[in-house]
C-alpha positions as a Markdown table, in Angstrom:
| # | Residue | x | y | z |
|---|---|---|---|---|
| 1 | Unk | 78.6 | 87.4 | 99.2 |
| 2 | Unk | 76.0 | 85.2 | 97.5 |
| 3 | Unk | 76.5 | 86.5 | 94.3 |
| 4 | Unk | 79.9 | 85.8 | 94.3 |
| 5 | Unk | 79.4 | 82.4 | 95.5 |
| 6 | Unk | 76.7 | 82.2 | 92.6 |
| 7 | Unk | 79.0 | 83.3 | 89.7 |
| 8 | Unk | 81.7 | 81.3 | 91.0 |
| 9 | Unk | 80.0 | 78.5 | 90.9 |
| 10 | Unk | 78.5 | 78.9 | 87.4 |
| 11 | Unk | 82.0 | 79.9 | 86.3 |
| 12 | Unk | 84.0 | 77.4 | 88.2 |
| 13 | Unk | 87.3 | 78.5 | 86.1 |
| 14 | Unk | 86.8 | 81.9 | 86.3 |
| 15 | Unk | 89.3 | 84.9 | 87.7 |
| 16 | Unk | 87.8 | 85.1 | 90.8 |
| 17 | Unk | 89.8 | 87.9 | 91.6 |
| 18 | Unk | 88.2 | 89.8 | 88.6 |
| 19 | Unk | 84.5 | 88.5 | 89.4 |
| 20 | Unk | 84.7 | 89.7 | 92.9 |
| 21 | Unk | 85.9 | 93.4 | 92.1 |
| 22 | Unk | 82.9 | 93.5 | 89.7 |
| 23 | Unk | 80.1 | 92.2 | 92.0 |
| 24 | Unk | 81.7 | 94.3 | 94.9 |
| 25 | Unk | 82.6 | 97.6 | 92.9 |
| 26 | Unk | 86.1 | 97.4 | 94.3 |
| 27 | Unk | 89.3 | 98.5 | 93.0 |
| 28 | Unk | 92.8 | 96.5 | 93.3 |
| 29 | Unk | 93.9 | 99.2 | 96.4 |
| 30 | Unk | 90.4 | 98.0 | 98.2 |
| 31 | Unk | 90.3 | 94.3 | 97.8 |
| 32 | Unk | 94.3 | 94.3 | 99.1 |
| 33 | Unk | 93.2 | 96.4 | 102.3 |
| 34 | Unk | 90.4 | 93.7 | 103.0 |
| 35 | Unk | 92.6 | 91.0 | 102.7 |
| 36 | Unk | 95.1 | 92.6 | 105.2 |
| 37 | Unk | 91.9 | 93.1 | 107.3 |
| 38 | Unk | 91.6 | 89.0 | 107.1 |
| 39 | Unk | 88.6 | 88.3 | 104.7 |
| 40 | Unk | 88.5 | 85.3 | 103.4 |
| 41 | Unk | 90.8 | 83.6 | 100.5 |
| 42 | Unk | 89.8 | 84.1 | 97.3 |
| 43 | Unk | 90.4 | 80.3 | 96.2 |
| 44 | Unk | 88.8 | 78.8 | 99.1 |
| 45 | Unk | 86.6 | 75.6 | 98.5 |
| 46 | Unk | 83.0 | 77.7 | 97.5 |
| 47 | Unk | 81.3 | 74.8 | 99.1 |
| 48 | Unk | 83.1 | 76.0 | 102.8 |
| 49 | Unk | 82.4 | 79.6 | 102.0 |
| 50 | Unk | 78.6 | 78.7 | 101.1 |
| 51 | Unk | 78.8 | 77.1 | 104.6 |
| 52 | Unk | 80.3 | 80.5 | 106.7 |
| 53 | Unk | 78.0 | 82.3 | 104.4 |
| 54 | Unk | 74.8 | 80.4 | 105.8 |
| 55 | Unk | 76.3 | 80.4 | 109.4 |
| 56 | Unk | 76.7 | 84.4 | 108.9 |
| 57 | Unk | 73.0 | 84.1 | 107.7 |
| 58 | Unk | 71.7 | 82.0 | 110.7 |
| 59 | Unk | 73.8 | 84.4 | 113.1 |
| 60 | Unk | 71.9 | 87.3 | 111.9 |
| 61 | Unk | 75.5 | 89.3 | 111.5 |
| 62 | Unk | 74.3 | 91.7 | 108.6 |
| 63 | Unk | 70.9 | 92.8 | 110.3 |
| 64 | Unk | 72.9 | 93.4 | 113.9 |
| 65 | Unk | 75.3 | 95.2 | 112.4 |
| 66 | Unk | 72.5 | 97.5 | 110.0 |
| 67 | Unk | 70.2 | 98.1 | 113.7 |
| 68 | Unk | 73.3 | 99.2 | 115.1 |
| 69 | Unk | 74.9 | 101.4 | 113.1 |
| 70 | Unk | 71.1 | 102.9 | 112.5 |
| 71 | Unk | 70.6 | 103.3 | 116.0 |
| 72 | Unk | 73.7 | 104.7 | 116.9 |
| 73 | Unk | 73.6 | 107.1 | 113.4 |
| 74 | Unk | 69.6 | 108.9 | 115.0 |
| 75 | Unk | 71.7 | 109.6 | 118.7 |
| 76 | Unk | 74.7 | 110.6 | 116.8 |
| 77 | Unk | 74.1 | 111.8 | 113.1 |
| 78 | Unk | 76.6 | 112.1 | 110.4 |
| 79 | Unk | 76.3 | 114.1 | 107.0 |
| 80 | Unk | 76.8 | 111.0 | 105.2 |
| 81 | Unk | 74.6 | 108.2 | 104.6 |
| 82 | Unk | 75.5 | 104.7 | 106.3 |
| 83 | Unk | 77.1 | 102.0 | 103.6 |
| 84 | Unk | 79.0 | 98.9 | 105.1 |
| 85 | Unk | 80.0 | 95.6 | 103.7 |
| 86 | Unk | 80.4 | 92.2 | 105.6 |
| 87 | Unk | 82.5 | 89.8 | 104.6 |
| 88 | Unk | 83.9 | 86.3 | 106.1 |
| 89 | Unk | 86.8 | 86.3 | 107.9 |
| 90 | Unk | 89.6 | 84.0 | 106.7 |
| 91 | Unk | 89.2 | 81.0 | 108.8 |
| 92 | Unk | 92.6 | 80.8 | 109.2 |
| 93 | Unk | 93.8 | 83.6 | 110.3 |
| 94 | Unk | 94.6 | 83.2 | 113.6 |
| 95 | Unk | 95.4 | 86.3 | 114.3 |
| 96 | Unk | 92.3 | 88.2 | 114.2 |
| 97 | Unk | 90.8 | 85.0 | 115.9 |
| 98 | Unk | 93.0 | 85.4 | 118.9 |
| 99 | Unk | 94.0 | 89.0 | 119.3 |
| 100 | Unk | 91.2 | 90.4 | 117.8 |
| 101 | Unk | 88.1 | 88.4 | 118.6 |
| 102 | Unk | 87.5 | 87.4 | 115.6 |
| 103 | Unk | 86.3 | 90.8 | 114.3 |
| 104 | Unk | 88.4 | 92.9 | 112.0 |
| 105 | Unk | 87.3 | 96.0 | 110.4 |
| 106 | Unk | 88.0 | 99.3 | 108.5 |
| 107 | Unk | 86.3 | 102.8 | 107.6 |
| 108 | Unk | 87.0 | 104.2 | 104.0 |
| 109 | Unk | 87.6 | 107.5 | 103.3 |
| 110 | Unk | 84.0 | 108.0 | 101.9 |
| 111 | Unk | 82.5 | 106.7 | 104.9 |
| 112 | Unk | 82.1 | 103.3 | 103.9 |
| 113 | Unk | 82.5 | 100.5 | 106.5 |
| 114 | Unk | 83.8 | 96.7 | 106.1 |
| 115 | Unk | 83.6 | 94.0 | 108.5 |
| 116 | Unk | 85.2 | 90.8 | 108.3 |
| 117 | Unk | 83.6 | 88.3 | 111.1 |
| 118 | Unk | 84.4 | 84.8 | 111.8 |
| 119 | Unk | 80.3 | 83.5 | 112.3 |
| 120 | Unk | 80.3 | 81.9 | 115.5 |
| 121 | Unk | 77.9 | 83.4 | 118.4 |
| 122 | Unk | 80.5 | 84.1 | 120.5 |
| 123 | Unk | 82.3 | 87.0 | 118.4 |
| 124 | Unk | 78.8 | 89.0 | 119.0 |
| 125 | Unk | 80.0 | 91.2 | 121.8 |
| 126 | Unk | 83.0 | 92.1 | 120.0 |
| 127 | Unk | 81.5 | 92.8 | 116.8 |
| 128 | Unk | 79.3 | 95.0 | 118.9 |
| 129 | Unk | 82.3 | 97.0 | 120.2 |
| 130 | Unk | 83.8 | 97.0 | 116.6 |
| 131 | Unk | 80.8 | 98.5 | 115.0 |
| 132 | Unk | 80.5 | 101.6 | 117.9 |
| 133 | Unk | 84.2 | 102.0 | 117.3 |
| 134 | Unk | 83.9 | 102.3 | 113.0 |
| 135 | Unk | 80.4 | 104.3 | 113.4 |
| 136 | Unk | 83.1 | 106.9 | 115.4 |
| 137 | Unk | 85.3 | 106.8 | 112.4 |
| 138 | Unk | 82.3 | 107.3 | 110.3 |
| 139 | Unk | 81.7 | 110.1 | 112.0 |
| 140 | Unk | 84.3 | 111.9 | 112.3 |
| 141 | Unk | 85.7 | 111.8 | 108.8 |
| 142 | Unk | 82.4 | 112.9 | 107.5 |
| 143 | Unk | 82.3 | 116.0 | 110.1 |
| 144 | Unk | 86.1 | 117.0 | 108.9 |
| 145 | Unk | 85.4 | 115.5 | 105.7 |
| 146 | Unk | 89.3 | 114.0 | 106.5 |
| 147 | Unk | 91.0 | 112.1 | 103.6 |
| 148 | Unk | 93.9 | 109.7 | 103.2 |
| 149 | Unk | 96.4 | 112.7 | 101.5 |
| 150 | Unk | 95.8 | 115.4 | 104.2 |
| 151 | Unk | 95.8 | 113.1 | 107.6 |
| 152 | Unk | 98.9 | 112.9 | 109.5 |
| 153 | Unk | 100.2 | 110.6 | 112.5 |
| 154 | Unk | 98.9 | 112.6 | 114.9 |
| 155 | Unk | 95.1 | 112.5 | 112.7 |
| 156 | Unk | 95.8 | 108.4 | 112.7 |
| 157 | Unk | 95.9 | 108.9 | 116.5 |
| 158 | Unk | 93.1 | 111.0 | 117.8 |
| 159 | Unk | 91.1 | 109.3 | 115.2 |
| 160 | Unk | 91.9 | 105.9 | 117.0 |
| 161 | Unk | 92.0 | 107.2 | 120.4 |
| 162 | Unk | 88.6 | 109.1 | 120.3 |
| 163 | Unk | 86.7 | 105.6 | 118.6 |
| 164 | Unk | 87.8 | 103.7 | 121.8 |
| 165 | Unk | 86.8 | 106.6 | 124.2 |
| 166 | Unk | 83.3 | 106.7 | 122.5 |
| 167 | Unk | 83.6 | 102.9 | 123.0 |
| 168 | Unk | 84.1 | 103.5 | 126.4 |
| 169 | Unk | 81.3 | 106.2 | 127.1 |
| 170 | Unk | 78.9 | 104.3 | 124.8 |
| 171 | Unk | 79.5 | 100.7 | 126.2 |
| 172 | Unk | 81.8 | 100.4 | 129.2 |
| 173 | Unk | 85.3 | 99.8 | 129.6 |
| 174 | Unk | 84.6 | 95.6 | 129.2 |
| 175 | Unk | 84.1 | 96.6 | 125.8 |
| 176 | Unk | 87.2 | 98.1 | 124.8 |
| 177 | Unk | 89.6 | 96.6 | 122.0 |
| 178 | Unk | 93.0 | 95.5 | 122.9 |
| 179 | Unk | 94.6 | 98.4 | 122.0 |
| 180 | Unk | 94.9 | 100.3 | 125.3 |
| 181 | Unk | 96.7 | 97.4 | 127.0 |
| 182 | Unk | 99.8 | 97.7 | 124.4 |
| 183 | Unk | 101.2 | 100.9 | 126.5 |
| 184 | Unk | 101.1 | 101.6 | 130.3 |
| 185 | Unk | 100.6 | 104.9 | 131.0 |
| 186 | Unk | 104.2 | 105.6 | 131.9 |
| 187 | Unk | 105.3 | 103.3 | 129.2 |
| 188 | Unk | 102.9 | 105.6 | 126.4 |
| 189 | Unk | 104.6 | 109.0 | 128.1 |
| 190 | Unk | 107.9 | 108.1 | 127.5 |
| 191 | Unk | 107.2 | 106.9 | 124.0 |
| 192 | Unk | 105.6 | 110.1 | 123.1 |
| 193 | Unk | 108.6 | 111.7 | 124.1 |
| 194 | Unk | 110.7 | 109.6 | 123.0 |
| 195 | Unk | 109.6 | 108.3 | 119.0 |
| 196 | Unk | 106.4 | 110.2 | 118.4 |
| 197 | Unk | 106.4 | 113.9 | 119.1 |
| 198 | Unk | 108.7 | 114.7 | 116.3 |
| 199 | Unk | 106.6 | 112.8 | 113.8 |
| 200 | Unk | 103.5 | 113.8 | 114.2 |
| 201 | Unk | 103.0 | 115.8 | 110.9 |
| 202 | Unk | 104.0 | 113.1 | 109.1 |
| 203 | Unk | 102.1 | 111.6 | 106.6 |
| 204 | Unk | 101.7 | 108.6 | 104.1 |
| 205 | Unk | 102.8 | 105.1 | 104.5 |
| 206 | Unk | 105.8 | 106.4 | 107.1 |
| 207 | Unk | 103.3 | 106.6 | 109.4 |
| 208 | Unk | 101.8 | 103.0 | 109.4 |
| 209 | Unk | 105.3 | 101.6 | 111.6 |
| 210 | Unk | 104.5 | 104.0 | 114.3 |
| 211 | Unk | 100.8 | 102.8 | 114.4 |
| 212 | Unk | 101.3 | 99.0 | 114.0 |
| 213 | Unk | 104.6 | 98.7 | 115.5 |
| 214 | Unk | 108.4 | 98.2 | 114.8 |
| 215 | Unk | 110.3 | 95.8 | 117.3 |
| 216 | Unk | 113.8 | 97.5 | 115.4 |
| 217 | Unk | 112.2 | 101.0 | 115.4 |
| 218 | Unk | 111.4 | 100.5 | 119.5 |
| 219 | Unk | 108.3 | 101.2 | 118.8 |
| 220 | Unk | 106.0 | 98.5 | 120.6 |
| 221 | Unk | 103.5 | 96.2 | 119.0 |
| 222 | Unk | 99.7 | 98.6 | 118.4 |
| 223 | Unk | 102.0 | 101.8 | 119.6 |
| 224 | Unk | 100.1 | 104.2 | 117.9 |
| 225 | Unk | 96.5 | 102.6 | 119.1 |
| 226 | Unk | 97.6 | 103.0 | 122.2 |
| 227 | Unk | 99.2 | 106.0 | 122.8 |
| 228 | Unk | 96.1 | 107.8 | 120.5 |
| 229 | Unk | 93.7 | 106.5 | 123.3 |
| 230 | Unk | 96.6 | 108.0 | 126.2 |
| 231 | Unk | 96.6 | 111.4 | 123.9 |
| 232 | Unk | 92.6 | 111.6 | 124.2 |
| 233 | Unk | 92.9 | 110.7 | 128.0 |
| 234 | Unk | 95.0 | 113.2 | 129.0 |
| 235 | Unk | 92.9 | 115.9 | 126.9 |
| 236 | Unk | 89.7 | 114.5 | 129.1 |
| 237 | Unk | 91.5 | 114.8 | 132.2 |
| 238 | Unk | 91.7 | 118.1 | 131.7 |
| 239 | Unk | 88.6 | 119.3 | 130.1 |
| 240 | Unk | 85.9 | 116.8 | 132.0 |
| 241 | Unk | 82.8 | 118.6 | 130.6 |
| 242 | Unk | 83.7 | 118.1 | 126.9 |
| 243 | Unk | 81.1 | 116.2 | 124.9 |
| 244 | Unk | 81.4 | 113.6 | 122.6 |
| 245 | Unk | 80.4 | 116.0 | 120.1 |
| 246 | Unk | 82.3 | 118.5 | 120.8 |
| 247 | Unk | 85.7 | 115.8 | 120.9 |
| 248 | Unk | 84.4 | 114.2 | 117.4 |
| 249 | Unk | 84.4 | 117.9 | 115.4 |
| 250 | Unk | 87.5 | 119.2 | 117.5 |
| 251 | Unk | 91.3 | 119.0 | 115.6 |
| 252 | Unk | 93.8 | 116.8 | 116.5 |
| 253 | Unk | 96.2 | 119.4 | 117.4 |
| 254 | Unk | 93.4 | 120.3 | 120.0 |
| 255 | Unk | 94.8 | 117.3 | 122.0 |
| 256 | Unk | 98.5 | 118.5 | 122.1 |
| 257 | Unk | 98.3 | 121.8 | 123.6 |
């Protein structure tokens, strides 16, 4: 982030767009994902971004997240080395401030993790449940070595469902996301029924209404989240003694049967 802010400053009428993708090593596909995820505007005033930066600094964000992800990497290793990027959430996104505690976050396909926080003290326990939830993803794509062309609905699911379950063993219930509390359960065993079961070897973009949500679809708001952490519940009721291990390596058909 401070090299951007540097740059930027130096070039004040530069393409910032371009001058981020080089100090970042980003393609266009990237920089769009982390601006759905709310990171900050690119044109924002550098002096207020300087400011978040220093806050983010102060906060000690960065080293929290590096001791966590380390710590939870030597109890739960992965064949792939840990890489993450922390950027500023947008400060206007209320969104993520309100739904999501002001943490929003995503796991490439390499492995590679990116936060966006809004710096205030209070997101802490959140970004705590954030970063046990993308070490999972972490995980688990580098154990099936799962990429973007082969992964279908039901993939998006499980993969979901079991990063809120390891949230749950790792942390406690108080730490879950929001996710869960889209679906009852009766409400996430119709809806399986009803909208997902014949689309779960679906794949591509198709597949992002049934995780988000489509009011004209009928398919609520966070649907997928939901019923992926239901899916993994139901596959626990059943099978009590599994470990986490053994649920992170294990297909997502596994879950189904």
């Amino acid at each position: 982030m401070q090299k951007f802010i540097s740059i930027v400053r130096l070039n004040p009428d530069g393409n910032r767009k371009e001058i981020f993708l080089d100090v970042f090593k980003f393609d266009e596909e990237e920089l769009e994902m982390m601006l759905f995820f709310g990171m900050f505007n690119l044109n924002n005033n550098i002096c207020l971004l300087e400011k978040q930066l220093n806050k983010m600094r102060m906060l000690g964000f960065e080293n929290f997240i590096k001791e966590e992800l380390v710590l939870l990497q030597k109890q739960y290793p992965s064949n792939r080395i840990i890489q993450f990027e922390l950027f500023i959430l947008d400060e206007e996104d209320d969104f993520v401030k309100s739904k999501l505690g002001g943490v929003s976050a995503f796991t490439n396909w390499d492995g590679k993790m990116c936060f966006t926080v809004f710096p205030e003290e209070n997101v802490r326990k959140m970004l705590k449940s954030v970063i046990t939830h993308e070490y999972h993803h972490h995980w688990r794509i580098s154990a099936l070595e799962i990429n973007e062309a082969n992964q279908t609905l039901l993939d998006r699911m499980i993969l979901e469902g079991l990063a809120e379950h390891f949230i749950r063993l790792k942390l406690g219930e108080k730490y879950l996301g929001p996710f869960k509390d889209a679906l009852s359960e009766i409400q996430a065993k119709n809806l399986w029924e009803s909208h997902y079961i014949q689309h779960i070897n679906d794949k591509g973009t198709s597949t992002d209404v049934f995780m988000f949500g489509n009011e004209e679809e009928g398919i609520p708001f966070w649907g997928g989240y939901a019923l992926g952490y239901y899916l993994v519940k139901w596959y626990l009721d059943n099978n009590k003694d599994i470990s986490i291990e053994e649920l992170t390596v294990s297909p997502s058909y596994l879950f189904i049967e």
